[in-house]
Amino acid sequence: MGRWSGACAAAMAALLARGLVRGTLRAGQRCASGGRGGEVDKAHRAAAGGEDAGGQPTIFSKIIARSVPATILYEDDKCLVFRDVAPQAPVHFLVIPKRPIPRISRVGPQDTELLGHLLVVAARTAQAEGLADGYRLVINDGKHGAQSVYHLHIHVLGGRQLGWPPG
C-alpha cells in the first residue's frame, strides 16, 4: 500500500471524511494531476459513467445545495465560487454556474451572458484573493481534457509562477 503525502494527504483525508472516495493508494499510484490515481483516472471513470451520471447530482450541485460543505468565496443568483479541496497552487478556487451545464463543449448562444458573467466573477475574485501578478483560468472538457466532474467549472490558479506548457 502506498501513502498519501503533503497536500494530497490533506485532500484525501477531507474526501474520505465526507464519504466521497473509498480505498487507499496502492503501490505505483501517484496523487498528482495527470498521474495514475489522479485527475486523468477520475476523468476516465466520470466519462464512463456518462455526462448525466444516471441523473445523480454532481458534487458541485451538492455544494450549491449546501449538502456538502465548501469554503465559499462568492455567490450570486447565477454562480458560486469556492476553494478547491485539492489545490494545485497556493490560490485555487472554482467558479461554477448554478444552472448545471455538463461541458463547455455543450454550451450554445443562449449561454453567452452566463459565460461572460463567470469570467467577470473569476477576475473579480482573483483580484480579491490578491492575484495582482497574474493567474491561470482552466476549463477541462471531456475525457481527454481530464474533466472529472460533469458540471462546467472554471479553475482559477495563482499565487506562484505557473509553468508552460500546462500539461
Coordinates of N, CA and C in Angstrom, one line a residue:
M1 N 0.8 -1.2 0.0 CA 0.0 0.0 0.0 C 0.9 1.3 0.0
G2 N 0.5 2.2 -0.8 CA 1.2 3.5 -0.8 C 0.7 4.4 0.3
R3 N 1.3 5.6 0.4 CA 0.9 6.5 1.4 C 0.7 7.9 0.7
W4 N -0.4 8.5 1.1 CA -0.6 9.9 0.6 C 0.4 10.8 1.3
S5 N 0.8 11.9 0.6 CA 1.7 12.8 1.2 C 1.3 14.2 1.0
G6 N 1.8 15.1 1.9 CA 1.6 16.5 1.7 C 0.1 16.9 1.5
A7 N 0.0 17.8 0.5 CA -1.4 18.4 0.2 C -2.3 17.3 -0.2
C8 N -1.7 16.3 -0.9 CA -2.6 15.2 -1.3 C -3.2 14.4 -0.1
A9 N -2.4 14.3 0.9 CA -2.9 13.6 2.1 C -4.1 14.4 2.7
A10 N -3.9 15.7 2.8 CA -5.0 16.5 3.4 C -6.2 16.5 2.5
A11 N -6.1 16.5 1.2 CA -7.2 16.5 0.3 C -7.9 15.1 0.4
M12 N -7.1 14.0 0.5 CA -7.7 12.7 0.5 C -8.4 12.5 1.9
A13 N -7.9 13.0 3.0 CA -8.5 12.9 4.3 C -9.8 13.6 4.3
A14 N -9.9 14.8 3.6 CA -11.2 15.5 3.6 C -12.2 14.8 2.7
L15 N -11.8 14.2 1.6 CA -12.7 13.5 0.8 C -13.1 12.2 1.5
L16 N -12.2 11.5 2.1 CA -12.6 10.2 2.8 C -13.6 10.5 4.0
A17 N -13.3 11.6 4.7 CA -14.2 12.0 5.8 C -15.6 12.3 5.3
R18 N -15.7 12.9 4.1 CA -17.0 13.2 3.6 C -17.7 12.0 2.9
G19 N -17.0 10.9 2.8 CA -17.5 9.7 2.1 C -17.5 9.8 0.6
L20 N -16.7 10.7 0.1 CA -16.7 11.0 -1.4 C -15.8 10.0 -2.1
V21 N -14.9 9.4 -1.4 CA -14.0 8.4 -2.1 C -13.8 7.3 -1.1
R22 N -13.4 6.1 -1.6 CA -13.1 5.0 -0.8 C -11.7 4.4 -1.2
G23 N -11.2 3.6 -0.3 CA -10.0 2.9 -0.6 C -8.7 3.6 -0.2
T24 N -7.6 3.1 -0.7 CA -6.3 3.6 -0.4 C -5.5 3.7 -1.6
L25 N -4.4 4.4 -1.6 CA -3.5 4.5 -2.7 C -2.6 3.2 -2.7
R26 N -2.6 2.6 -3.9 CA -1.8 1.4 -4.0 C -0.4 1.7 -4.5
A27 N 0.6 0.8 -4.3 CA 1.9 1.0 -4.8 C 1.9 1.3 -6.3
G28 N 2.7 2.3 -6.7 CA 2.7 2.7 -8.1 C 1.8 3.8 -8.4
Q29 N 0.8 4.1 -7.6 CA -0.1 5.2 -7.8 C 0.5 6.4 -7.3
R30 N 0.1 7.6 -8.0 CA 0.6 8.9 -7.5 C -0.7 9.7 -7.3
C31 N -0.5 10.7 -6.4 CA -1.6 11.7 -6.2 C -1.1 12.9 -6.8
A32 N -1.2 13.1 -8.1 CA -0.8 14.2 -8.8 C -1.6 14.4 -10.1
S33 N -1.8 15.6 -10.5 CA -2.6 15.9 -11.6 C -2.0 15.2 -12.8
G34 N -2.8 14.4 -13.5 CA -2.4 13.6 -14.6 C -1.8 12.3 -14.3
G35 N -1.4 12.0 -13.0 CA -0.8 10.8 -12.7 C -1.8 9.7 -12.5
R36 N -1.3 8.4 -12.4 CA -2.2 7.3 -12.2 C -2.8 7.5 -10.8
G37 N -4.1 7.3 -10.7 CA -4.8 7.6 -9.5 C -5.2 9.0 -9.3
G38 N -4.9 9.9 -10.3 CA -5.1 11.3 -10.2 C -6.3 11.7 -11.1
E39 N -6.3 12.9 -11.6 CA -7.4 13.5 -12.3 C -7.7 12.8 -13.6
V40 N -6.7 12.3 -14.3 CA -6.9 11.6 -15.5 C -7.8 10.3 -15.3
D41 N -7.4 9.5 -14.3 CA -8.2 8.4 -13.9 C -9.6 8.7 -13.5
K42 N -9.8 9.8 -12.7 CA -11.1 10.3 -12.4 C -11.9 10.7 -13.6
A43 N -11.2 11.3 -14.5 CA -11.9 11.8 -15.7 C -12.4 10.6 -16.6
H44 N -11.6 9.5 -16.7 CA -12.0 8.4 -17.4 C -13.1 7.7 -16.7
R45 N -13.1 7.6 -15.4 CA -14.3 7.0 -14.7 C -15.5 7.8 -14.9
A46 N -15.4 9.2 -14.8 CA -16.5 10.0 -15.0 C -17.1 9.9 -16.4
A47 N -16.3 9.9 -17.4 CA -16.7 9.7 -18.8 C -17.4 8.4 -19.0
A48 N -16.9 7.3 -18.4 CA -17.6 6.0 -18.5 C -19.0 6.0 -17.8
G49 N -19.2 6.9 -16.8 CA -20.4 7.0 -16.1 C -21.4 7.8 -16.9
G50 N -21.0 8.5 -17.9 CA -21.9 9.4 -18.7 C -22.0 10.8 -18.1
E51 N -22.3 11.7 -19.0 CA -22.4 13.1 -18.6 C -23.4 13.4 -17.6
D52 N -24.5 12.7 -17.6 CA -25.6 12.9 -16.6 C -25.5 12.1 -15.4
A53 N -24.5 11.2 -15.3 CA -24.3 10.3 -14.2 C -25.5 9.6 -13.7
G54 N -26.3 9.2 -14.7 CA -27.5 8.5 -14.3 C -28.5 9.3 -13.6
G55 N -28.5 10.7 -13.8 CA -29.4 11.6 -13.1 C -29.0 11.9 -11.7
Q56 N -27.9 11.4 -11.3 CA -27.4 11.7 -9.9 C -26.8 13.1 -9.8
P57 N -27.0 13.7 -8.7 CA -26.4 15.1 -8.6 C -24.9 15.0 -8.5
T58 N -24.2 16.0 -9.1 CA -22.7 16.0 -9.0 C -22.3 16.6 -7.7
I59 N -21.0 16.5 -7.4 CA -20.5 17.0 -6.1 C -20.7 18.6 -6.1
F60 N -20.7 19.2 -7.3 CA -20.9 20.6 -7.4 C -22.4 21.0 -7.1
S61 N -23.3 20.2 -7.6 CA -24.7 20.5 -7.3 C -25.0 20.3 -5.8
K62 N -24.3 19.4 -5.2 CA -24.4 19.2 -3.7 C -23.8 20.3 -3.0
I63 N -22.8 20.9 -3.5 CA -22.2 22.1 -2.8 C -23.2 23.3 -3.0
I64 N -23.8 23.5 -4.2 CA -24.7 24.5 -4.4 C -25.9 24.3 -3.4
A65 N -26.4 23.1 -3.2 CA -27.5 22.8 -2.3 C -27.1 22.8 -0.8
R66 N -25.8 23.0 -0.6 CA -25.2 23.0 0.8 C -25.3 21.7 1.5
S67 N -25.5 20.6 0.8 CA -25.5 19.3 1.4 C -24.0 18.7 1.5
V68 N -23.1 19.4 0.9 CA -21.7 19.1 1.0 C -21.0 20.4 1.3
P69 N -20.2 20.5 2.4 CA -19.6 21.8 2.8 C -18.5 22.2 1.8
A70 N -18.3 23.5 1.7 CA -17.2 24.1 0.9 C -16.9 25.5 1.5
T71 N -15.7 25.9 1.2 CA -15.3 27.3 1.6 C -15.7 28.2 0.5
I72 N -16.8 28.9 0.7 CA -17.4 29.7 -0.3 C -16.8 31.1 -0.3
L73 N -16.4 31.6 -1.4 CA -15.8 32.9 -1.5 C -16.7 33.9 -2.1
Y74 N -17.7 33.5 -2.9 CA -18.6 34.4 -3.5 C -19.8 33.7 -4.0
E75 N -21.0 34.3 -4.0 CA -22.2 33.7 -4.5 C -23.1 34.8 -5.0
D76 N -23.8 34.6 -6.1 CA -24.9 35.4 -6.6 C -26.0 34.5 -7.2
D77 N -26.9 35.0 -7.8 CA -28.0 34.2 -8.3 C -27.6 33.3 -9.5
K78 N -26.4 33.6 -10.1 CA -26.0 32.8 -11.3 C -24.9 31.9 -11.1
C79 N -24.0 32.1 -10.0 CA -22.9 31.3 -9.8 C -22.4 31.2 -8.4
L80 N -21.5 30.3 -8.2 CA -20.9 30.1 -6.8 C -19.4 29.9 -7.0
V81 N -18.6 30.5 -6.1 CA -17.2 30.4 -6.1 C -16.7 29.8 -4.8
F82 N -15.9 28.8 -4.9 CA -15.4 28.1 -3.7 C -14.0 27.6 -3.9
R83 N -13.3 27.4 -2.8 CA -11.9 26.9 -2.8 C -11.9 25.4 -3.2
D84 N -10.9 25.1 -4.0 CA -10.7 23.7 -4.5 C -10.2 22.8 -3.3
V85 N -10.8 21.6 -3.1 CA -10.5 20.8 -2.0 C -9.1 20.2 -2.1
A86 N -8.6 20.2 -3.3 CA -7.2 19.6 -3.6 C -6.4 20.7 -4.4
P87 N -6.0 21.8 -3.8 CA -5.4 22.9 -4.5 C -4.1 22.5 -5.2
Q88 N -4.0 23.0 -6.4 CA -2.8 22.8 -7.2 C -1.9 24.0 -7.3
A89 N -2.2 25.0 -6.5 CA -1.5 26.3 -6.4 C -1.8 26.9 -5.1
P90 N -1.0 27.8 -4.6 CA -1.3 28.5 -3.3 C -2.8 29.1 -3.3
V91 N -3.2 29.6 -4.4 CA -4.6 30.0 -4.5 C -5.2 29.2 -5.7
H92 N -6.3 28.5 -5.3 CA -7.0 27.6 -6.3 C -8.5 27.6 -5.9
F93 N -9.3 28.2 -6.7 CA -10.7 28.2 -6.5 C -11.5 27.9 -7.8
L94 N -12.7 27.5 -7.6 CA -13.6 27.1 -8.8 C -14.7 28.1 -8.9
V95 N -15.1 28.4 -10.1 CA -16.3 29.2 -10.4 C -17.2 28.3 -11.2
I96 N -18.4 28.1 -10.6 CA -19.4 27.2 -11.3 C -20.7 28.0 -11.5
P97 N -21.4 27.6 -12.6 CA -22.7 28.2 -12.8 C -23.7 27.4 -11.9
K98 N -24.7 28.0 -11.4 CA -25.7 27.3 -10.6 C -26.6 26.4 -11.5
R99 N -26.8 26.9 -12.7 CA -27.5 26.1 -13.7 C -26.5 25.0 -14.2
P100 N -26.8 23.7 -14.0 CA -25.9 22.7 -14.5 C -25.7 22.7 -16.0
I101 N -24.5 22.8 -16.4 CA -24.1 22.7 -17.8 C -23.0 21.6 -17.8
P102 N -23.2 20.5 -18.4 CA -22.2 19.4 -18.2 C -20.8 19.7 -18.7
R103 N -20.7 20.4 -19.9 CA -19.4 20.6 -20.5 C -19.4 21.9 -21.3
I104 N -18.2 22.5 -21.4 CA -18.1 23.7 -22.2 C -18.4 23.5 -23.6
S105 N -18.2 22.3 -24.1 CA -18.5 21.9 -25.5 C -20.0 21.8 -25.7
R106 N -20.8 21.8 -24.7 CA -22.2 21.7 -24.9 C -23.0 23.1 -24.7
V107 N -22.2 24.2 -24.6 CA -22.9 25.5 -24.5 C -23.4 25.9 -25.9
G108 N -24.3 26.8 -25.8 CA -24.9 27.4 -27.0 C -25.0 28.9 -26.9
P109 N -25.6 29.6 -27.9 CA -25.7 31.0 -27.9 C -26.5 31.5 -26.7
Q110 N -27.4 30.7 -26.2 CA -28.2 31.1 -25.0 C -27.3 31.2 -23.7
D111 N -26.1 30.7 -23.8 CA -25.2 30.7 -22.6 C -24.2 31.9 -22.6
T112 N -24.3 32.7 -23.6 CA -23.3 33.8 -23.8 C -23.2 34.7 -22.6
E113 N -24.3 35.1 -22.1 CA -24.3 36.1 -21.0 C -23.8 35.4 -19.7
L114 N -24.2 34.1 -19.4 CA -23.7 33.4 -18.3 C -22.2 33.2 -18.3
L115 N -21.7 32.8 -19.5 CA -20.3 32.5 -19.6 C -19.5 33.8 -19.3
G116 N -19.9 34.9 -19.9 CA -19.3 36.2 -19.6 C -19.3 36.5 -18.1
H117 N -20.4 36.3 -17.5 CA -20.6 36.5 -16.1 C -19.6 35.7 -15.3
L118 N -19.4 34.4 -15.6 CA -18.5 33.6 -14.9 C -17.1 34.1 -15.0
L119 N -16.7 34.6 -16.2 CA -15.3 35.1 -16.3 C -15.1 36.4 -15.6
V120 N -16.1 37.3 -15.5 CA -16.0 38.5 -14.8 C -15.9 38.2 -13.3
V121 N -16.7 37.3 -12.8 CA -16.7 36.8 -11.4 C -15.3 36.2 -11.1
A122 N -14.8 35.4 -12.0 CA -13.4 34.9 -11.8 C -12.4 36.0 -11.6
A123 N -12.4 37.0 -12.5 CA -11.5 38.1 -12.4 C -11.6 38.9 -11.2
R124 N -12.8 39.2 -10.8 CA -13.0 39.9 -9.5 C -12.6 39.1 -8.3
T125 N -12.9 37.8 -8.3 CA -12.5 37.0 -7.1 C -11.0 36.9 -7.1
A126 N -10.3 36.8 -8.3 CA -8.9 36.7 -8.3 C -8.3 38.0 -7.7
Q127 N -8.8 39.1 -8.1 CA -8.4 40.4 -7.5 C -8.6 40.4 -6.0
A128 N -9.7 40.0 -5.5 CA -10.0 39.9 -4.1 C -9.0 39.0 -3.4
E129 N -8.6 37.9 -4.1 CA -7.6 36.9 -3.5 C -6.2 37.4 -3.6
G130 N -5.9 38.6 -4.1 CA -4.6 39.1 -4.1 C -3.7 38.6 -5.3
L131 N -4.4 38.2 -6.4 CA -3.6 37.7 -7.5 C -3.2 38.8 -8.5
A132 N -2.7 39.9 -8.1 CA -2.3 41.0 -8.9 C -1.2 40.7 -9.9
D133 N -0.4 39.7 -9.6 CA 0.7 39.3 -10.5 C 0.3 38.3 -11.6
G134 N -1.0 37.9 -11.6 CA -1.5 37.0 -12.6 C -2.0 35.7 -12.1
Y135 N -2.7 35.0 -13.0 CA -3.3 33.7 -12.6 C -3.7 33.0 -13.9
R136 N -4.1 31.8 -13.7 CA -4.5 31.0 -14.9 C -5.9 30.5 -14.7
L137 N -6.7 30.6 -15.8 CA -8.0 30.0 -15.9 C -8.0 28.7 -16.7
V138 N -8.6 27.7 -16.2 CA -8.6 26.4 -16.8 C -10.0 25.8 -16.9
I139 N -10.5 25.4 -18.0 CA -11.7 24.7 -18.2 C -11.4 23.3 -18.8
N140 N -11.6 22.2 -18.1 CA -11.4 20.9 -18.7 C -12.7 20.5 -19.4
D141 N -12.5 19.8 -20.5 CA -13.7 19.3 -21.3 C -13.5 17.9 -21.7
G142 N -14.4 17.0 -21.2 CA -14.4 15.6 -21.6 C -13.3 14.8 -21.1
K143 N -13.3 13.6 -21.5 CA -12.3 12.6 -21.0 C -10.9 13.0 -21.3
H144 N -10.6 13.4 -22.5 CA -9.2 13.8 -22.9 C -8.8 15.1 -22.3
G145 N -9.8 15.9 -21.9 CA -9.5 17.2 -21.2 C -9.4 17.0 -19.7
A146 N -9.5 15.8 -19.3 CA -9.4 15.4 -17.8 C -10.5 16.1 -17.0
Q147 N -11.7 16.1 -17.6 CA -12.9 16.6 -16.8 C -13.4 15.5 -15.9
S148 N -13.3 15.7 -14.6 CA -13.7 14.6 -13.7 C -15.1 14.9 -13.1
V149 N -15.6 16.1 -13.2 CA -17.0 16.4 -12.7 C -17.7 17.0 -13.9
Y150 N -18.8 16.4 -14.3 CA -19.6 16.9 -15.5 C -20.6 18.0 -15.0
H151 N -20.0 19.1 -14.6 CA -20.7 20.3 -14.3 C -19.7 21.4 -14.6
L152 N -20.0 22.2 -15.6 CA -19.0 23.2 -16.0 C -18.4 23.9 -14.8
H153 N -17.1 24.0 -14.9 CA -16.4 24.8 -13.8 C -15.1 25.3 -14.3
I154 N -14.8 26.5 -13.8 CA -13.5 27.2 -14.2 C -12.6 27.2 -13.0
H155 N -11.4 26.6 -13.2 CA -10.4 26.6 -12.2 C -9.6 27.9 -12.3
V156 N -9.4 28.6 -11.2 CA -8.6 29.8 -11.2 C -7.4 29.4 -10.2
L157 N -6.2 29.5 -10.8 CA -5.0 29.1 -10.1 C -4.0 30.2 -10.1
G158 N -3.4 30.5 -9.0 CA -2.4 31.6 -8.9 C -1.6 31.5 -7.6
G159 N -0.9 32.6 -7.3 CA -0.1 32.7 -6.1 C 1.3 32.2 -6.2
R160 N 1.7 31.8 -7.4 CA 3.1 31.3 -7.7 C 3.3 31.4 -9.2
Q161 N 4.5 31.3 -9.7 CA 4.8 31.3 -11.1 C 4.3 29.9 -11.7
L162 N 3.4 29.9 -12.6 CA 2.9 28.7 -13.3 C 3.8 28.4 -14.5
G163 N 4.0 27.1 -14.7 CA 4.8 26.7 -15.8 C 4.0 26.6 -17.1
W164 N 4.8 26.5 -18.2 CA 4.2 26.3 -19.5 C 5.0 25.4 -20.4
P165 N 4.5 24.5 -21.1 CA 3.0 24.2 -21.3 C 2.4 23.6 -20.1
P166 N 1.1 23.7 -20.0 CA 0.4 23.3 -18.7 C 0.3 21.7 -18.6
G167 N 0.4 21.0 -19.7 CA 0.2 19.6 -19.4 C 0.1 18.8 -20.6

